[in-house]
Amino acid sequence: DAGVTQSPTHLIKTRGQQVTLRCSPKSGHDTVSWYQQALGQGPQFIFQYYEEEERQRGNFPDRFSGHQFPNYSSELNVNALLLGDSALYLCASSLWEGGSSPLHFGNGTRLTVT
Amino acid sequence: QKEVEQDPGPLSVPEGAIVSLNCTYSNSAFQYFMWYRQYSRKGPELLMYTYSSGNKEDGRFTAQVDKSSKYISLFIRDSQPSDSATYLCAMSGVNNFNKFYFGSGTKLNVKP
């Protein structure tokens, strides 16, 4: 049973550049959420996708955008990178049940902005 | 005030000890509660998932929810060195569509 997979595992970018992170959800899951985890902090919700639409969004600027594909995989795009965007970006998948179902996380993409 | 508060630790215990990890929260609408374990340079791993109040047991792990006090706990019995990790609590409301709020994590060290 394939779990959540993310790529790449590590990424180094320069301020002002753009980055795309990718995620494949756990088999059978239809909902993808993205979280940002700064060093020593808990994950912070960025946004969530279901049926190729953004369903909820956390307190993140428009520089953060995403996409979900028909096969449920997802991308997170960040434009105009800032030093403060350096973090572990986690993708989590779940089932859309109209309520809450537990999140299953990938191992994340560690983004360093220099 | 943060939605979810969690003592960052570190918490250091001898092997075999019972460990108690706790979170408090401010939003009375929270109904779903999760505990995750996160090893260094890895993603969070789901340990326990509970709805509303009460206890849930799974092997060496017991999760407790006290909604009247807005307080949740995770107990680990017979702790092992392999339990050394950061433990995260997370919670969401009934109609939050899987938007979970996380604590900042408690770092646990189990000494052999």
mmCIF file of C-alpha atoms in Angstrom:
data_model
loop_
_atom_site.group_PDB
_atom_site.id
_atom_site.type_symbol
_atom_site.label_atom_id
_atom_site.label_comp_id
_atom_site.label_asym_id
_atom_site.label_seq_id
_atom_site.Cartn_x
_atom_site.Cartn_y
_atom_site.Cartn_z
ATOM 1 C CA ASP A 1 0.000 0.000 0.000
ATOM 2 C CA ALA A 2 1.755 3.119 -1.265
ATOM 3 C CA GLY A 3 1.821 5.926 1.246
ATOM 4 C CA VAL A 4 2.100 9.646 0.518
ATOM 5 C CA THR A 5 5.103 10.418 -1.667
ATOM 6 C CA GLN A 6 6.669 13.837 -2.143
ATOM 7 C CA SER A 7 9.351 15.145 -4.460
ATOM 8 C CA PRO A 8 11.955 16.439 -4.352
ATOM 9 C CA THR A 9 13.217 15.667 -0.841
ATOM 10 C CA HIS A 10 15.487 18.700 -0.694
ATOM 11 C CA LEU A 11 15.640 21.948 -2.628
ATOM 12 C CA ILE A 12 17.822 25.038 -2.455
ATOM 13 C CA LYS A 13 16.575 28.224 -4.103
ATOM 14 C CA THR A 14 17.536 31.892 -4.192
ATOM 15 C CA ARG A 15 15.340 34.759 -3.009
ATOM 16 C CA GLY A 16 12.905 35.849 -5.699
ATOM 17 C CA GLN A 17 12.855 32.517 -7.487
ATOM 18 C CA GLN A 18 9.856 30.237 -7.905
ATOM 19 C CA VAL A 19 9.510 26.632 -6.765
ATOM 20 C CA THR A 20 7.144 23.716 -7.459
ATOM 21 C CA LEU A 21 6.709 20.824 -5.038
ATOM 22 C CA ARG A 22 4.887 17.615 -5.906
ATOM 23 C CA CYS A 23 2.785 15.110 -3.986
ATOM 24 C CA SER A 24 1.082 11.794 -4.686
ATOM 25 C CA PRO A 25 -1.562 10.866 -2.112
ATOM 26 C CA LYS A 26 -1.976 7.559 -0.323
ATOM 27 C CA SER A 27 -3.808 4.985 -2.422
ATOM 28 C CA GLY A 28 -7.582 5.443 -2.047
ATOM 29 C CA HIS A 29 -7.384 9.032 -0.797
ATOM 30 C CA ASP A 30 -8.973 11.889 -2.727
ATOM 31 C CA THR A 31 -8.033 14.990 -0.705
ATOM 32 C CA VAL A 32 -4.638 16.652 -0.460
ATOM 33 C CA SER A 33 -3.600 19.250 2.100
ATOM 34 C CA TRP A 34 -0.343 21.161 2.259
ATOM 35 C CA TYR A 35 1.352 22.247 5.471
ATOM 36 C CA GLN A 36 4.430 24.333 6.228
ATOM 37 C CA GLN A 37 6.568 23.304 9.192
ATOM 38 C CA ALA A 38 9.220 25.746 10.380
ATOM 39 C CA LEU A 39 12.078 24.418 12.492
ATOM 40 C CA GLY A 40 10.885 23.601 16.013
ATOM 41 C CA GLN A 41 7.244 24.361 15.181
ATOM 42 C CA GLY A 42 4.149 22.367 14.386
ATOM 43 C CA PRO A 43 2.780 22.173 10.849
ATOM 44 C CA GLN A 44 0.744 25.184 9.666
ATOM 45 C CA PHE A 45 -2.105 24.683 7.209
ATOM 46 C CA ILE A 46 -1.559 26.238 3.774
ATOM 47 C CA PHE A 47 -4.499 24.956 1.739
ATOM 48 C CA GLN A 48 -6.489 21.895 0.766
ATOM 49 C CA TYR A 49 -7.610 20.449 -2.581
ATOM 50 C CA TYR A 50 -10.512 18.198 -3.431
ATOM 51 C CA GLU A 51 -11.977 17.527 -6.865
ATOM 52 C CA GLU A 52 -9.266 19.764 -8.350
ATOM 53 C CA GLU A 53 -10.508 22.805 -6.419
ATOM 54 C CA GLU A 54 -9.016 24.695 -3.485
ATOM 55 C CA ARG A 55 -11.500 24.089 -0.662
ATOM 56 C CA GLN A 56 -9.874 25.834 2.272
ATOM 57 C CA ARG A 57 -6.958 28.146 2.726
ATOM 58 C CA GLY A 58 -4.879 29.091 5.741
ATOM 59 C CA ASN A 59 -3.233 32.414 6.462
ATOM 60 C CA PHE A 60 -0.728 32.354 3.611
ATOM 61 C CA PRO A 61 -0.225 35.001 0.903
ATOM 62 C CA ASP A 62 -1.196 34.584 -2.739
ATOM 63 C CA ARG A 63 2.425 33.750 -3.534
ATOM 64 C CA PHE A 64 1.432 30.268 -2.439
ATOM 65 C CA SER A 65 -0.724 28.497 -4.987
ATOM 66 C CA GLY A 66 -1.566 24.939 -5.833
ATOM 67 C CA HIS A 67 -3.171 22.517 -8.161
ATOM 68 C CA GLN A 68 -4.742 19.090 -8.013
ATOM 69 C CA PHE A 69 -4.806 16.756 -10.986
ATOM 70 C CA PRO A 70 -7.488 14.237 -11.992
ATOM 71 C CA ASN A 71 -5.390 11.410 -10.511
ATOM 72 C CA TYR A 72 -5.549 13.269 -7.124
ATOM 73 C CA SER A 73 -1.852 14.206 -7.142
ATOM 74 C CA SER A 74 -1.046 17.790 -6.291
ATOM 75 C CA GLU A 75 1.496 20.556 -6.700
ATOM 76 C CA LEU A 76 2.419 23.451 -4.434
ATOM 77 C CA ASN A 77 3.883 26.524 -6.114
ATOM 78 C CA VAL A 78 5.602 29.361 -4.293
ATOM 79 C CA ASN A 79 6.525 32.540 -6.186
ATOM 80 C CA ALA A 80 8.913 35.336 -5.266
ATOM 81 C CA LEU A 81 10.616 33.266 -2.580
ATOM 82 C CA LEU A 82 11.572 34.936 0.688
ATOM 83 C CA LEU A 83 14.142 33.792 3.238
ATOM 84 C CA GLY A 84 11.228 33.134 5.603
ATOM 85 C CA ASP A 85 9.828 30.529 3.225
ATOM 86 C CA SER A 86 12.614 28.160 4.280
ATOM 87 C CA ALA A 87 10.816 25.234 5.943
ATOM 88 C CA LEU A 88 9.715 21.628 5.616
ATOM 89 C CA TYR A 89 6.700 21.439 3.304
ATOM 90 C CA LEU A 90 4.441 18.548 4.111
ATOM 91 C CA CYS A 91 1.761 17.023 1.968
ATOM 92 C CA ALA A 92 -1.040 15.126 3.698
ATOM 93 C CA SER A 93 -3.791 13.056 2.133
ATOM 94 C CA SER A 94 -7.158 12.021 3.495
ATOM 95 C CA LEU A 95 -10.684 11.105 2.483
ATOM 96 C CA TRP A 96 -13.264 13.781 1.793
ATOM 97 C CA GLU A 97 -16.121 12.714 4.018
ATOM 98 C CA GLY A 98 -17.742 16.049 4.721
ATOM 99 C CA GLY A 99 -16.228 15.998 8.174
ATOM 100 C CA SER A 100 -12.748 15.158 9.287
ATOM 101 C CA SER A 101 -10.674 12.106 8.530
ATOM 102 C CA PRO A 102 -7.124 11.553 9.784
ATOM 103 C CA LEU A 103 -4.270 13.024 7.787
ATOM 104 C CA HIS A 104 -1.515 10.798 6.420
ATOM 105 C CA PHE A 105 1.715 12.678 5.770
ATOM 106 C CA GLY A 106 4.600 12.258 3.410
ATOM 107 C CA ASN A 107 8.187 12.852 4.514
ATOM 108 C CA GLY A 108 8.149 16.371 3.146
ATOM 109 C CA THR A 109 10.289 18.575 0.962
ATOM 110 C CA ARG A 110 12.905 20.593 2.803
ATOM 111 C CA LEU A 111 13.172 23.988 1.093
ATOM 112 C CA THR A 112 16.097 26.273 1.805
ATOM 113 C CA VAL A 113 15.976 29.832 0.457
ATOM 114 C CA THR A 114 19.315 31.674 0.360
ATOM 115 C CA GLN B 1 -3.246 33.132 22.085
ATOM 116 C CA LYS B 2 -2.472 30.082 19.991
ATOM 117 C CA GLU B 3 -5.305 27.700 19.132
ATOM 118 C CA VAL B 4 -3.309 24.755 20.508
ATOM 119 C CA GLU B 5 -0.673 24.873 23.246
ATOM 120 C CA GLN B 6 1.872 22.138 23.824
ATOM 121 C CA ASP B 7 4.888 22.062 26.132
ATOM 122 C CA PRO B 8 7.991 21.811 23.885
ATOM 123 C CA GLY B 9 9.997 19.829 26.424
ATOM 124 C CA PRO B 10 12.419 18.190 26.075
ATOM 125 C CA LEU B 11 11.066 15.410 28.255
ATOM 126 C CA SER B 12 13.653 12.848 29.308
ATOM 127 C CA VAL B 13 12.585 9.522 30.886
ATOM 128 C CA PRO B 14 14.224 6.139 31.585
ATOM 129 C CA GLU B 15 13.312 3.125 29.494
ATOM 130 C CA GLY B 16 10.144 1.424 30.791
ATOM 131 C CA ALA B 17 8.640 4.588 32.252
ATOM 132 C CA ILE B 18 5.081 5.761 31.620
ATOM 133 C CA VAL B 19 5.100 8.957 29.586
ATOM 134 C CA SER B 20 2.367 11.580 29.702
ATOM 135 C CA LEU B 21 2.116 14.147 26.905
ATOM 136 C CA ASN B 22 -0.469 16.910 26.940
ATOM 137 C CA CYS B 23 -2.086 19.666 24.898
ATOM 138 C CA THR B 24 -4.567 22.383 25.747
ATOM 139 C CA TYR B 25 -6.767 24.219 23.303
ATOM 140 C CA SER B 26 -9.025 27.238 23.216
ATOM 141 C CA ASN B 27 -11.616 26.455 20.518
ATOM 142 C CA SER B 28 -14.612 24.620 21.996
ATOM 143 C CA ALA B 29 -15.685 23.603 18.451
ATOM 144 C CA PHE B 30 -12.820 21.115 18.155
ATOM 145 C CA GLN B 31 -14.189 17.573 17.941
ATOM 146 C CA TYR B 32 -11.476 15.523 16.234
ATOM 147 C CA PHE B 33 -8.139 14.922 17.932
ATOM 148 C CA MET B 34 -4.995 13.273 16.651
ATOM 149 C CA TRP B 35 -1.542 12.441 17.954
ATOM 150 C CA TYR B 36 1.442 12.135 15.666
ATOM 151 C CA ARG B 37 5.016 10.983 16.174
ATOM 152 C CA GLN B 38 7.706 12.689 14.131
ATOM 153 C CA TYR B 39 11.264 11.425 13.876
ATOM 154 C CA SER B 40 14.006 13.787 12.792
ATOM 155 C CA ARG B 41 13.895 14.566 9.063
ATOM 156 C CA LYS B 42 10.697 12.552 8.594
ATOM 157 C CA GLY B 43 7.031 13.381 8.179
ATOM 158 C CA PRO B 44 4.550 13.003 11.060
ATOM 159 C CA GLU B 45 3.254 9.467 11.608
ATOM 160 C CA LEU B 46 -0.333 9.038 12.807
ATOM 161 C CA LEU B 47 -0.534 7.334 16.222
ATOM 162 C CA MET B 48 -4.056 7.956 17.517
ATOM 163 C CA TYR B 49 -7.267 9.477 16.176
ATOM 164 C CA THR B 50 -10.239 10.152 18.442
ATOM 165 C CA TYR B 51 -13.587 11.862 18.186
ATOM 166 C CA SER B 52 -15.116 13.907 20.996
ATOM 167 C CA SER B 53 -14.421 12.968 24.622
ATOM 168 C CA GLY B 54 -13.254 9.753 26.241
ATOM 169 C CA ASN B 55 -10.373 7.312 26.066
ATOM 170 C CA LYS B 56 -8.934 5.235 23.265
ATOM 171 C CA GLU B 57 -6.287 2.561 23.656
ATOM 172 C CA ASP B 58 -4.006 1.027 21.036
ATOM 173 C CA GLY B 59 -1.216 -1.207 22.259
ATOM 174 C CA ARG B 60 1.102 0.823 24.507
ATOM 175 C CA PHE B 61 -0.666 4.086 23.630
ATOM 176 C CA THR B 62 -3.736 5.615 25.308
ATOM 177 C CA ALA B 63 -5.338 8.864 24.176
ATOM 178 C CA GLN B 64 -7.610 10.832 26.489
ATOM 179 C CA VAL B 65 -9.836 13.774 25.632
ATOM 180 C CA ASP B 66 -11.447 16.022 28.255
ATOM 181 C CA LYS B 67 -13.540 18.526 26.336
ATOM 182 C CA SER B 68 -14.839 20.217 29.467
ATOM 183 C CA SER B 69 -11.265 21.213 30.344
ATOM 184 C CA LYS B 70 -10.128 21.574 26.708
ATOM 185 C CA TYR B 71 -7.283 19.191 27.489
ATOM 186 C CA ILE B 72 -5.993 16.113 25.690
ATOM 187 C CA SER B 73 -3.341 13.594 26.717
ATOM 188 C CA LEU B 74 -1.309 10.783 25.232
ATOM 189 C CA PHE B 75 0.089 8.107 27.542
ATOM 190 C CA ILE B 76 2.876 5.776 26.474
ATOM 191 C CA ARG B 77 3.367 2.674 28.628
ATOM 192 C CA ASP B 78 6.654 0.757 28.850
ATOM 193 C CA SER B 79 8.458 3.457 26.886
ATOM 194 C CA GLN B 80 11.290 2.348 24.601
ATOM 195 C CA PRO B 81 14.330 4.199 23.200
ATOM 196 C CA SER B 82 12.636 3.879 19.795
ATOM 197 C CA ASP B 83 9.853 6.121 21.144
ATOM 198 C CA SER B 84 12.337 9.008 21.228
ATOM 199 C CA ALA B 85 10.836 11.539 18.835
ATOM 200 C CA THR B 86 8.736 14.707 18.732
ATOM 201 C CA TYR B 87 5.051 14.200 19.501
ATOM 202 C CA LEU B 88 2.508 16.501 17.896
ATOM 203 C CA CYS B 89 -1.125 16.930 18.837
ATOM 204 C CA ALA B 90 -3.635 18.116 16.220
ATOM 205 C CA MET B 91 -7.323 18.921 16.248
ATOM 206 C CA SER B 92 -10.182 20.171 14.076
ATOM 207 C CA GLY B 93 -13.848 21.085 14.209
ATOM 208 C CA VAL B 94 -16.820 19.180 12.819
ATOM 209 C CA ASN B 95 -17.148 21.122 9.584
ATOM 210 C CA ASN B 96 -13.510 22.090 9.103
ATOM 211 C CA PHE B 97 -13.006 19.859 6.082
ATOM 212 C CA ASN B 98 -9.780 18.396 7.391
ATOM 213 C CA LYS B 99 -8.172 21.694 8.394
ATOM 214 C CA PHE B 100 -6.194 20.653 11.446
ATOM 215 C CA TYR B 101 -4.483 22.866 14.006
ATOM 216 C CA PHE B 102 -1.224 21.524 15.408
ATOM 217 C CA GLY B 103 0.649 22.055 18.623
ATOM 218 C CA SER B 104 4.329 22.923 18.383
ATOM 219 C CA GLY B 105 5.364 19.431 19.507
ATOM 220 C CA THR B 106 6.975 17.878 22.607
ATOM 221 C CA LYS B 107 10.411 16.357 22.186
ATOM 222 C CA LEU B 108 10.699 13.039 24.075
ATOM 223 C CA ASN B 109 13.948 11.271 24.898
ATOM 224 C CA VAL B 110 13.766 7.741 26.324
ATOM 225 C CA LYS B 111 17.114 6.750 27.835
ATOM 226 C CA PRO B 112 18.217 3.074 27.763
#
